[in-house]
Coordinates of C-alpha atoms and ligand atoms in Angstrom, one line a residue:
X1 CA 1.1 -32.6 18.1
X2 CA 1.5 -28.5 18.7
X3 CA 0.2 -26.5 15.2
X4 CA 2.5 -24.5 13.6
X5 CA 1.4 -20.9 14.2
X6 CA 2.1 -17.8 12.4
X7 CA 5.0 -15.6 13.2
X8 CA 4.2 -13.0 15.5
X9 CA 3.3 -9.5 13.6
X10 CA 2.7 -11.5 10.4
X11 CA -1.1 -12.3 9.1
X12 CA -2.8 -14.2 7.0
X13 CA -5.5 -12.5 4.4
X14 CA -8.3 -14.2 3.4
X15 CA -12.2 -13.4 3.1
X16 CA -13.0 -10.0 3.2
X17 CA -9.4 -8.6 4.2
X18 CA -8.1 -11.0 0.8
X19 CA -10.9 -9.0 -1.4
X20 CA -10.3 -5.6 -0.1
X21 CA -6.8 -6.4 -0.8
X22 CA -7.3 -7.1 -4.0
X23 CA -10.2 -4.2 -4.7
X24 CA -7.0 -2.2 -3.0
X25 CA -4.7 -2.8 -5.3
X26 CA -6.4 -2.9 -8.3
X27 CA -8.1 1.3 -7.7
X28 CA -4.3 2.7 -6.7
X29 CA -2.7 1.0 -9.2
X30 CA -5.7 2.5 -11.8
X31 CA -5.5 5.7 -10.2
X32 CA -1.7 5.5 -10.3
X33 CA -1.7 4.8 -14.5
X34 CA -4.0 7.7 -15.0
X35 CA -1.1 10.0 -13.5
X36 CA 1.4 8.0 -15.4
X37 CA 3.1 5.8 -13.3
X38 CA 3.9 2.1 -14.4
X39 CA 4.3 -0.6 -12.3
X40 CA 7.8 -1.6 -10.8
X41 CA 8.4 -5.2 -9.1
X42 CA 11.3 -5.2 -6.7
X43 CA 13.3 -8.1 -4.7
X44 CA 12.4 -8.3 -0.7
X45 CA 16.1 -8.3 -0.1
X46 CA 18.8 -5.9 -0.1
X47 CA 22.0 -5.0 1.1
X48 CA 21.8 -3.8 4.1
X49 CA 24.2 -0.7 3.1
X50 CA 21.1 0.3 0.9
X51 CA 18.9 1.0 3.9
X52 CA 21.5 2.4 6.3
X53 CA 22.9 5.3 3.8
X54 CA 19.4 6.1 2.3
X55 CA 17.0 5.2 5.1
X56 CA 19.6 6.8 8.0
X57 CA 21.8 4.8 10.4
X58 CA 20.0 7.1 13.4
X59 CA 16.6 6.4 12.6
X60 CA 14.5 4.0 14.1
X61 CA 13.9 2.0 11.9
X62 CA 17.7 1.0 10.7
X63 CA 18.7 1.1 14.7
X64 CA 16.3 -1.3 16.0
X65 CA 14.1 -2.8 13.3
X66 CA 15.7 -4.5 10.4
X67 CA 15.1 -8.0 9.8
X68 CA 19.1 -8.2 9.2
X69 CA 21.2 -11.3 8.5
X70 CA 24.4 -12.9 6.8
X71 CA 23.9 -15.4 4.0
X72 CA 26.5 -17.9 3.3
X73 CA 28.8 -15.9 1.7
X74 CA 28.7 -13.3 4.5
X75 CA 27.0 -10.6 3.2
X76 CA 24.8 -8.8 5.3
X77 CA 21.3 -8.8 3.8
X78 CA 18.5 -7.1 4.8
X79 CA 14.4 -7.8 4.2
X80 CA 13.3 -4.5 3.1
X81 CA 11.4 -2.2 5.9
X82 CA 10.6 0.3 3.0
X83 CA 10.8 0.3 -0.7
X84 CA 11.7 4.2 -1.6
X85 CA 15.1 3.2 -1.0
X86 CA 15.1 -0.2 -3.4
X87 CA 12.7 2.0 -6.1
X88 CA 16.0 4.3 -5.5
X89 CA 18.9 1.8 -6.1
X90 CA 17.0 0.2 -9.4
X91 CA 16.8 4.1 -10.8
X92 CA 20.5 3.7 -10.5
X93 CA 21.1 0.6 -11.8
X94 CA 19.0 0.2 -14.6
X95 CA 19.7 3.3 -15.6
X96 CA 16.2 4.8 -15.6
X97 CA 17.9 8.9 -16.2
X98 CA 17.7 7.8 -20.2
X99 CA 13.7 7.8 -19.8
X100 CA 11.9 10.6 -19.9
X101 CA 11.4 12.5 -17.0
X102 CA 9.8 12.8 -14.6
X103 CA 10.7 8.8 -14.2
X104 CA 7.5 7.5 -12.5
X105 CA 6.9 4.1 -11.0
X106 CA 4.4 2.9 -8.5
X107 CA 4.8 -0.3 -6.3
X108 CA 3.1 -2.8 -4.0
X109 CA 4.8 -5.1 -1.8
X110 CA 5.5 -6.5 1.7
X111 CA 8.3 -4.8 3.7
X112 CA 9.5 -5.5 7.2
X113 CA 10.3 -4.3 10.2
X114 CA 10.2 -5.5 14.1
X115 CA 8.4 -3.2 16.1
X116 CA 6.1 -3.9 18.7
X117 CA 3.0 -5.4 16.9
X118 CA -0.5 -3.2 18.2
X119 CA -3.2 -2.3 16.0
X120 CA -2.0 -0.7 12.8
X121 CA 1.2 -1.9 13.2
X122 CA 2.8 -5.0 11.9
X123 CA 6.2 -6.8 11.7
X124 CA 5.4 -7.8 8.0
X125 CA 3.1 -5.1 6.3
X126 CA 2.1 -4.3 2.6
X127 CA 3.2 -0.6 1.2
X128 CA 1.8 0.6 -2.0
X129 CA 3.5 3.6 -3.4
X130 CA 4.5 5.9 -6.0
X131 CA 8.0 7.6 -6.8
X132 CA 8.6 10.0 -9.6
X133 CA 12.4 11.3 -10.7
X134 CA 14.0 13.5 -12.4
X135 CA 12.2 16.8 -11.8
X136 CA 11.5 18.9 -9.2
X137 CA 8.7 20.8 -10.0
X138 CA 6.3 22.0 -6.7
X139 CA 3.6 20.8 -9.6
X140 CA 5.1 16.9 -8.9
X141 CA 4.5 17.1 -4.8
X142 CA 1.4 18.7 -5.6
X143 CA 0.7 15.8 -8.3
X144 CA 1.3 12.7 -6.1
X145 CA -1.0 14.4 -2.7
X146 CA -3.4 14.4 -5.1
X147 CA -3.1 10.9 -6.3
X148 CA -3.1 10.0 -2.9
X149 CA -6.1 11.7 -2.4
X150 CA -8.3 10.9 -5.2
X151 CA -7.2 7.1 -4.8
X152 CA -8.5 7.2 -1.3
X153 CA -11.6 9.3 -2.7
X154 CA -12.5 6.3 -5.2
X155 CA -13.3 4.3 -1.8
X156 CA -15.5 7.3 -0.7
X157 CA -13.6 7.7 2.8
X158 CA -14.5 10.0 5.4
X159 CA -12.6 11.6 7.9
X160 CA -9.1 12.0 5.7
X161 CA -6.9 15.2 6.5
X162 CA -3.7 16.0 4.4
X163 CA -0.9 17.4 6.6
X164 CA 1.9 18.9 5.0
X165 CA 5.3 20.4 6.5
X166 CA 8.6 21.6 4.6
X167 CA 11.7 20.6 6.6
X168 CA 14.2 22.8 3.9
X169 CA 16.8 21.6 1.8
X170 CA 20.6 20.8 2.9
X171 CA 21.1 24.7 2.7
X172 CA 18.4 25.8 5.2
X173 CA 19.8 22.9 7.8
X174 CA 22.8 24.4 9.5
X175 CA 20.8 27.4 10.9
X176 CA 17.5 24.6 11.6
X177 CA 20.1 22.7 13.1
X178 CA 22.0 25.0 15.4
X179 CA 18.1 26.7 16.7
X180 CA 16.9 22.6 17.6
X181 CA 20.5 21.6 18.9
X182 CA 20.3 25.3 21.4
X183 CA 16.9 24.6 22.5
X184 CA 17.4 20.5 23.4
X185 CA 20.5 21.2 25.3
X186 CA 18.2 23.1 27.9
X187 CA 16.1 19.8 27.5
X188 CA 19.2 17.4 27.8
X189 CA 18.0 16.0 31.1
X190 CA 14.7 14.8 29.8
X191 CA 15.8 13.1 26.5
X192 CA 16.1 9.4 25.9
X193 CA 19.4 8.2 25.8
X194 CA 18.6 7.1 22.3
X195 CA 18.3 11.3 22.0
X196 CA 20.7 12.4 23.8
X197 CA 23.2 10.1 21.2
X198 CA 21.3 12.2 18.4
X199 CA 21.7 15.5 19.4
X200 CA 25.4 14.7 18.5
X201 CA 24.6 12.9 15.5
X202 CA 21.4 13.8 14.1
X203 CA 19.2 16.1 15.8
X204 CA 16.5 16.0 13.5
X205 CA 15.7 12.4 14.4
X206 CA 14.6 13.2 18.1
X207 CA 11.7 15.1 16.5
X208 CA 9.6 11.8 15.6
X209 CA 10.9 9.8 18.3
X210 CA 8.2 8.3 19.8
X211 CA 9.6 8.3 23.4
X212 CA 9.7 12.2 23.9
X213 CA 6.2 14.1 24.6
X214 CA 4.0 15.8 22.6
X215 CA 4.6 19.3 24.8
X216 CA 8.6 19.1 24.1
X217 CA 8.4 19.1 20.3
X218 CA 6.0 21.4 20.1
X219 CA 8.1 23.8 22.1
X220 CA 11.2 23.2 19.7
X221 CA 11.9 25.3 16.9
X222 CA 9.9 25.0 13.7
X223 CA 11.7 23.8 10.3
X224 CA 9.4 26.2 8.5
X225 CA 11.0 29.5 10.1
X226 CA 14.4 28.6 8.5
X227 CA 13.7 28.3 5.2
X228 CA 15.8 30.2 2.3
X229 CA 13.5 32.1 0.3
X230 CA 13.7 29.2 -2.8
X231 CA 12.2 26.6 -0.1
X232 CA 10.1 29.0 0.9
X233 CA 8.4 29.4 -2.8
X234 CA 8.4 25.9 -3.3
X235 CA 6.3 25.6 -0.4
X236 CA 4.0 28.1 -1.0
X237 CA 3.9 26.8 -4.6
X238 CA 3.3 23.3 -3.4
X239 CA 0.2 24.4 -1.2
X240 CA -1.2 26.9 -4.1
X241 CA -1.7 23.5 -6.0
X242 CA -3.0 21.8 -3.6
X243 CA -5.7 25.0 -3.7
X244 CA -6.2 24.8 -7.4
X245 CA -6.4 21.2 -7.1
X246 CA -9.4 20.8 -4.4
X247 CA -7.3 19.2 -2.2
X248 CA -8.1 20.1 1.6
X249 CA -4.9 19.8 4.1
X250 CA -3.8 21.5 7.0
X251 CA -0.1 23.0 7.3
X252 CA 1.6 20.9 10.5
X253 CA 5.0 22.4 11.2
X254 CA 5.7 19.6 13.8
X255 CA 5.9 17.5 11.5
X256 CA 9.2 15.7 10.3
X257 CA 8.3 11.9 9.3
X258 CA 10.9 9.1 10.3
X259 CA 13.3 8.6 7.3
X260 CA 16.8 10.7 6.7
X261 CA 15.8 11.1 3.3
X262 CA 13.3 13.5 3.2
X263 CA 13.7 17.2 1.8
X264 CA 11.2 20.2 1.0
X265 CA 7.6 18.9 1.0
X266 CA 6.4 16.2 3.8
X267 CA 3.4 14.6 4.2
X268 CA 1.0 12.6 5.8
X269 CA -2.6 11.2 5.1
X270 CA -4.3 10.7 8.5
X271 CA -7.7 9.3 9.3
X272 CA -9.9 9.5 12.5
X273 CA -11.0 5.6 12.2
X274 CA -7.3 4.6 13.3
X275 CA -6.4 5.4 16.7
X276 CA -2.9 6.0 17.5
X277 CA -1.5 4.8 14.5
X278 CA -3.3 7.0 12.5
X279 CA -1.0 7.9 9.4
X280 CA -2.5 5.9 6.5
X281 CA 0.2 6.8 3.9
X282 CA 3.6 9.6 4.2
X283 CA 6.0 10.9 2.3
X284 CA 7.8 13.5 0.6
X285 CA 10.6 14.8 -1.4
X286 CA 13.9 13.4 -1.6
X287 CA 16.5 15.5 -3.9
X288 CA 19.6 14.4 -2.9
X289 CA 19.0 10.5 -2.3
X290 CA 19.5 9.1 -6.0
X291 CA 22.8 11.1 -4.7
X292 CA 23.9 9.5 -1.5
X293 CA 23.3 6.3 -2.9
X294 CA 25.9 7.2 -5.4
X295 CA 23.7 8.3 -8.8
X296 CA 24.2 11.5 -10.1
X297 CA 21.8 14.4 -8.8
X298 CA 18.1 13.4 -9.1
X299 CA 15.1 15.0 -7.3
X300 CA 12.6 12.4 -6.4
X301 CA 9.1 12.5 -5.0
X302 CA 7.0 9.9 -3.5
X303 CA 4.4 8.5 -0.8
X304 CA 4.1 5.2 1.0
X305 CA 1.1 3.7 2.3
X306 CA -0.1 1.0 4.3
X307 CA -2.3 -1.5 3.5
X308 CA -3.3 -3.0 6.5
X309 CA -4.5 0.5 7.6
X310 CA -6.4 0.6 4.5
X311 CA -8.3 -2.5 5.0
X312 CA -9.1 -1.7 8.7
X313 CA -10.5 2.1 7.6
X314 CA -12.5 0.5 4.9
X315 CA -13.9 -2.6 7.4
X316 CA -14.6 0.1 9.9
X317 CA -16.6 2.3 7.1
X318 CA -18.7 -1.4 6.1
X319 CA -17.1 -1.4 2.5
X320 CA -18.5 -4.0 0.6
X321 CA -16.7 -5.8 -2.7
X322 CA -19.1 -6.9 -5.0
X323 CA -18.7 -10.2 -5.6
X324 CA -18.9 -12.4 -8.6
X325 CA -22.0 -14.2 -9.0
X326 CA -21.8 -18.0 -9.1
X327 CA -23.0 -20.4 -11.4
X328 CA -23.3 -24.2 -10.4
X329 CA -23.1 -27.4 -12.4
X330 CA -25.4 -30.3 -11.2
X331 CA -25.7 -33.7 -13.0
X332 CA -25.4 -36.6 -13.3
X333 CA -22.8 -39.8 -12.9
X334 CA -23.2 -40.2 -16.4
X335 CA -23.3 -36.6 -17.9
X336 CA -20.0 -35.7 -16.0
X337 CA -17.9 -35.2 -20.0
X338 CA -20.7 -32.8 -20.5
X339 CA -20.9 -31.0 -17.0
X340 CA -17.0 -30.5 -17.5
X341 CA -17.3 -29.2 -21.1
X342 CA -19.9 -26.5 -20.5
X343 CA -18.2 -25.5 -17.3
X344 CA -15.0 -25.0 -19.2
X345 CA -17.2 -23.0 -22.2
X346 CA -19.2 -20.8 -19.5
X347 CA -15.9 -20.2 -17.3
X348 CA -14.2 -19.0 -21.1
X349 CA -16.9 -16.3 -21.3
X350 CA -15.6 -14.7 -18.1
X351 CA -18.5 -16.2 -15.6
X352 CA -17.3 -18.0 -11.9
X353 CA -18.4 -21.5 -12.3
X354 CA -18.3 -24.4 -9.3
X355 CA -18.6 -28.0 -11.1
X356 CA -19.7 -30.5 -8.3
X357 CA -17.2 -32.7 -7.2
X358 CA -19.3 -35.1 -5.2
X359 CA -21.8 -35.6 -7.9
X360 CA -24.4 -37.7 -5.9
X361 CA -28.2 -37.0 -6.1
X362 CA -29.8 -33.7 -7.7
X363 CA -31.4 -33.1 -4.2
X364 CA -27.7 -32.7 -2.2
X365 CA -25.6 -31.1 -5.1
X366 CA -28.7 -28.3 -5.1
X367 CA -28.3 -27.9 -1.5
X368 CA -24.6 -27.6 -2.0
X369 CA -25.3 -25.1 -4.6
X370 CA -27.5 -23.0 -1.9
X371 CA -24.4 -23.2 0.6
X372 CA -22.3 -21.5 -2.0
X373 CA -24.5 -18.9 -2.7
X374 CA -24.6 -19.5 -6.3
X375 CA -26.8 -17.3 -8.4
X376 CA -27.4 -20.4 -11.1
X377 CA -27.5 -23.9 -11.0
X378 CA -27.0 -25.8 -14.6
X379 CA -28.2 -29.2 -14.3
X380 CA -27.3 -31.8 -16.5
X381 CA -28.9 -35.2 -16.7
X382 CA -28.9 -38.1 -19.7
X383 CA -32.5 -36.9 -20.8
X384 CA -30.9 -33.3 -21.3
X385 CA -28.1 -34.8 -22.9
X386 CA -30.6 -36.9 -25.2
X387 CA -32.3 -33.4 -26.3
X388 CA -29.3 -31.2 -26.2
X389 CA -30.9 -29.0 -23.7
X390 CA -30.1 -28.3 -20.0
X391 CA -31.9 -27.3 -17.2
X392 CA -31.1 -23.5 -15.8
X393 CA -32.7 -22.8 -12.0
X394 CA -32.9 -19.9 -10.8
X395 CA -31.2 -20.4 -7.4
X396 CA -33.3 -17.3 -5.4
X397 CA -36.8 -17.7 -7.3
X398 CA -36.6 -21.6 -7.2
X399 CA -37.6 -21.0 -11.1
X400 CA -36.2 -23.5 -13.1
X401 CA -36.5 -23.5 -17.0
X402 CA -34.9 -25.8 -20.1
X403 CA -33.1 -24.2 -22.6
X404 CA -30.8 -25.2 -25.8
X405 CA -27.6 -26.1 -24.7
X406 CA -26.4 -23.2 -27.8
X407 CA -28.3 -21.0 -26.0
X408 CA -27.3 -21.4 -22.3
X409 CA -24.4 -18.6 -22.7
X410 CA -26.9 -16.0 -23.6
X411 CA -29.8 -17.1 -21.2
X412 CA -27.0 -16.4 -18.6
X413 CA -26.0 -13.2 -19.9
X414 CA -29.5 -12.0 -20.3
X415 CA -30.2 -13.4 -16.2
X416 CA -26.8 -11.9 -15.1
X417 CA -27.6 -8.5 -13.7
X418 CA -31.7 -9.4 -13.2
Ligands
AMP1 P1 6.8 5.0 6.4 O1 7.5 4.1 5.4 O2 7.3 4.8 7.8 O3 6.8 6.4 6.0 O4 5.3 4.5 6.4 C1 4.4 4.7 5.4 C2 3.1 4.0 5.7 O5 3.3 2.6 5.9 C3 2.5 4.4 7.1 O6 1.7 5.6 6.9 C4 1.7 3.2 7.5 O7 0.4 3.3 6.8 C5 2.5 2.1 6.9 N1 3.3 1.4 7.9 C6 4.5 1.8 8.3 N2 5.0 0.9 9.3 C7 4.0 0.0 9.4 C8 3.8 -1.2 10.3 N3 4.8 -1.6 11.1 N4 2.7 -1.9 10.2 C9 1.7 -1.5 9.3 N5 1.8 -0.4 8.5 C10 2.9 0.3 8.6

C-alpha cells in the first residue's frame, strides 16, 4: 500500500530541529518578557477580509498565496499567512486601548502561505513576533530592533546585519508616489504584467516584487528623499537609538518589505548563512492599521521572524542544546512496584527517568541503558528490596555503588553535574 506523505512545503520537527525549536522559543519569548511583552495565543483562521484590507489586496501574498476557502456556511476563511494582522483584529476586539500603553504582545505560531517551496521558504512556516500599540514613540521601533537583536545575540550568531529604511507616512506618499509612478512609466515595457496592473493600483508594491531586477529598483526614486520633516526626525531619532543602544545596522533605502501596512521605520534582520532567502525576521511600523481595520487611530510596531531560518542559521553555526541527562531503571520481574515508585519519586524531583519496559535480564536492560545514553542506571533487584538499598552505576565509569534507597535522590544530585 502507498504511505501517506507530507504535504509539500510542510515538515516535520523532530531531533535536533524539535530542540532548537523548543531552545527557540523558550530565549525570544524570555527576551521578549524582559521588554514587557506577554504572550498572545491566536486562531490559524480568519476571515479572509482581515488579510486583504490589512495585508493589501496587491501584494503578493493576498494575490497568489492564501490558503483560502468556503466553510459550510459560505464564508470565505482564510489560514493565516501572517499574524500582525490577527494580533491587529484581537487589539480591536478585545478591546486592548483600556490597557496601558504601549499594548505589547509577542506570539509564536504557524502561518501559511503557497509559494514555491526552496530553502528558507516554506508553505507552512513558524513566525515568532512582537507587536506593541498605542504609542509611537521612535524609542518603541528602536525598542523592538533591539529585542530582535539581543534575542538573536543570546544564541551568539555571527554574521547578523540590521537594515533599516523609512518609507514616510500617508502624507509624504503623494509626492513618493507621483516621483516612482514618472520614473516606471519610462520602464513600462519591462514590467511584469503583475506591475504594470500596480502602477495603476499600487505602485509601491512593484518595489519588492521579486520578478523585476535588482538594477531597476535601484534606479527608482528613493522613499527617504520624500520625507516631511516630522518623518524625517522620526527617522533620525529611530537610528540615534539604535546608536545609544549598540545596535550596528546599515541604512538600505531600497528597501520597502512586502506588506501594505507598513509606515515610518522598516526593517530587516539578514544573515550571510542563508542564501537567497536571507531575511531572518522584518518589520516595521504600522500607524494607521488598527485604523483600516476599523479601530480608532493606533500606532503599532512590530517584527516577524521565521523559525525555520532560525534553526537552519543555528545548524549551520553547530549549536548544540544541552540535553537532559538520563537516568535508567533496571530490575527485576519481581521488584517492578518498586522500580515504578522510585521512578515516579526521581521524575517528581525534576530528573528524566526511562523505566524499562522489557524487563528481562540485568545484562540486556544495561545495554539498553547504554543505547539511550543514560547518565545513571538504578537497579533494583529482591536483595535490594530485602535491604532497602539500591544499586546506582555509573553508566560512563562502569562504577557501580549501593546506597539507601532515602538517600538515592541526593546521591543523584550530588553525581548530576560530576
Ligand atoms: P514577512 O511576514 O513576509 O515579513 O516575513 C517575516 C519573516 O518570516 C521572514 O523574514 C522569514 O524569516 C519568515 N518567512 C516568511 N515567509 C516564509 C516562508 N514562506 N517560509 C519560511 N519562512 C518565511
Amino acid at each position: 500500500m502507498d504511505t501517506i506523505k507530507s504535504v509539500k512545503g510542510f515538515k516535520d520537527f523532530f531531533g535536533l530541529d524539535a530542540e532548537i525549536f523548543e531552545a527557540i522559543e523558550k530565549t525570544l519569548f524570555g527576551v521578549a518578557e524582559a521588554y514587557g511583552y506577554k504572550r498572545i495565543i491566536l486562531p490559524v483562521v480568519e476571515y479572509t477580509e482581515l488579510f486583504s484590507r490589512s495585508v493589501g489586496e496587491e501584494t503578493d501574498i493576498v494575490k497568489k498565496e492564501m490558503y483560502t476557502f468556503t466553510d459550510k456556511n459560505e464564508r470565505s476563511l482564510t489560514l493565516r499567512p501572517e499574524m500582525t494582522a490577527s494580533v491587529a483584529r484581537s487589539y480591536i476586539e478585545n478591546h486592548f486601548e483600556t490597557y496601558p500603553t504601549p499594548f505589547k504582545v509577542a506570539y509564536l505560531g504557524p502561518c501559511f502561505r503557497y509559494e514555491n517551496p526552496q530553502k528558507g521558504r516554506y508553505r507552512g512556516f513558524y513566525q515568532f513576533g512582537v507587536e506593541a500599540f498605542g504609542d509611537d514613540s521612535p524609542l518603541l521601533d528602536a525598542e523592538v530592533i533591539s529585542l530582535a537583536f539581543s534575542a538573536l545575540q543570546k544564541f551568539n550568531i555571527k554574521g547578523l546585519k540590521v537594515k533599516i529604511n523609512s518609507i514616510g507616512c500617508r502624507k509624504c506618499r503623494p509626492n513618493y508616489r507621483k516621483a516612482l509612478v514618472d520614473a516606471l512609466t519610462q520602464h513600462y515595457d519591462e514590467l511584469c504584467s503583475d506591475c504594470k496592473r500596480r502602477l495603476e493600483t499600487n505602485p509601491m508594491r512593484i518595489l519588492d516584487c521579486k520578478k523585476e531586477s535588482k538594477e531597476l529598483k535601484d534606479s527608482l526614486p528613493k522613499t527617504i528623499d520624500y520625507l516631511r520633516d516630522e518623518c524625517k526626525d522620526h527617522f533620525n531619532a529611530v537610528t540615534n537609538y539604535l546608536i545609544s543602544m549598540n545596535i550596528p545596522y546599515e541604512v538600505d533605502n531600497t528597501l520597502v518589505r512586502g506588506l501594505d501596512y507598513y509606515t515610518r521605520t522598516v526593517f530587516e534582520v539578514i544573515s550571510e548563512d542563508l542564501g537567497s532567502q536571507n531575511a531572518l525576521l522584518g518589520g516595521g511600523r504600522y500607524d494607521y492599521l488598527i485604523e483600516e481595520l476599523g479601530g480608532r487611530p493606533t500606532p503599532g510596531v512590530g517584527f516577524a521572524l521565521g523559525v525555520e531560518r532560525l534553526i537552519e542559521i543555528l545548524k549551520a553555526q553547530k549549536f548544540t542544546v544541552k540535553e537532559k541527562s538520563i537516568i535508567y531503571i533496571a530490575y527485576q520481574k519481581s521488584s517492578i512496584t518498586k522500580a515504578i515508585k522510585v521512578a515516579q519519586t526521581i521524575r517528581d524531583a525534576g530528573f528524566t527517568v526511562l523505566v524499562d519496559t522489557k524487563c528481562g535480564n540485568f545484562k540486556n536492560q544495561l545495554e539498553r541503558s547504554a543505547k539511550r545514553n543514560a547518565k545513571f542506571t538504578i537497579i533494583i533487584g529482591e536483595s535490594e528490596i530485602a535491604s532497602n538499598t539500591l544499586q546506582i552505576k555509573n553508566m560512563a565509569t562502569k562504577e557501580q555503588k549501593e546506597i539507601k534507597e532515602v538517600e538515592l535522590l541526593n546521591a543523584l544530585k550530588e553525581r548530576q553535574n560530576a
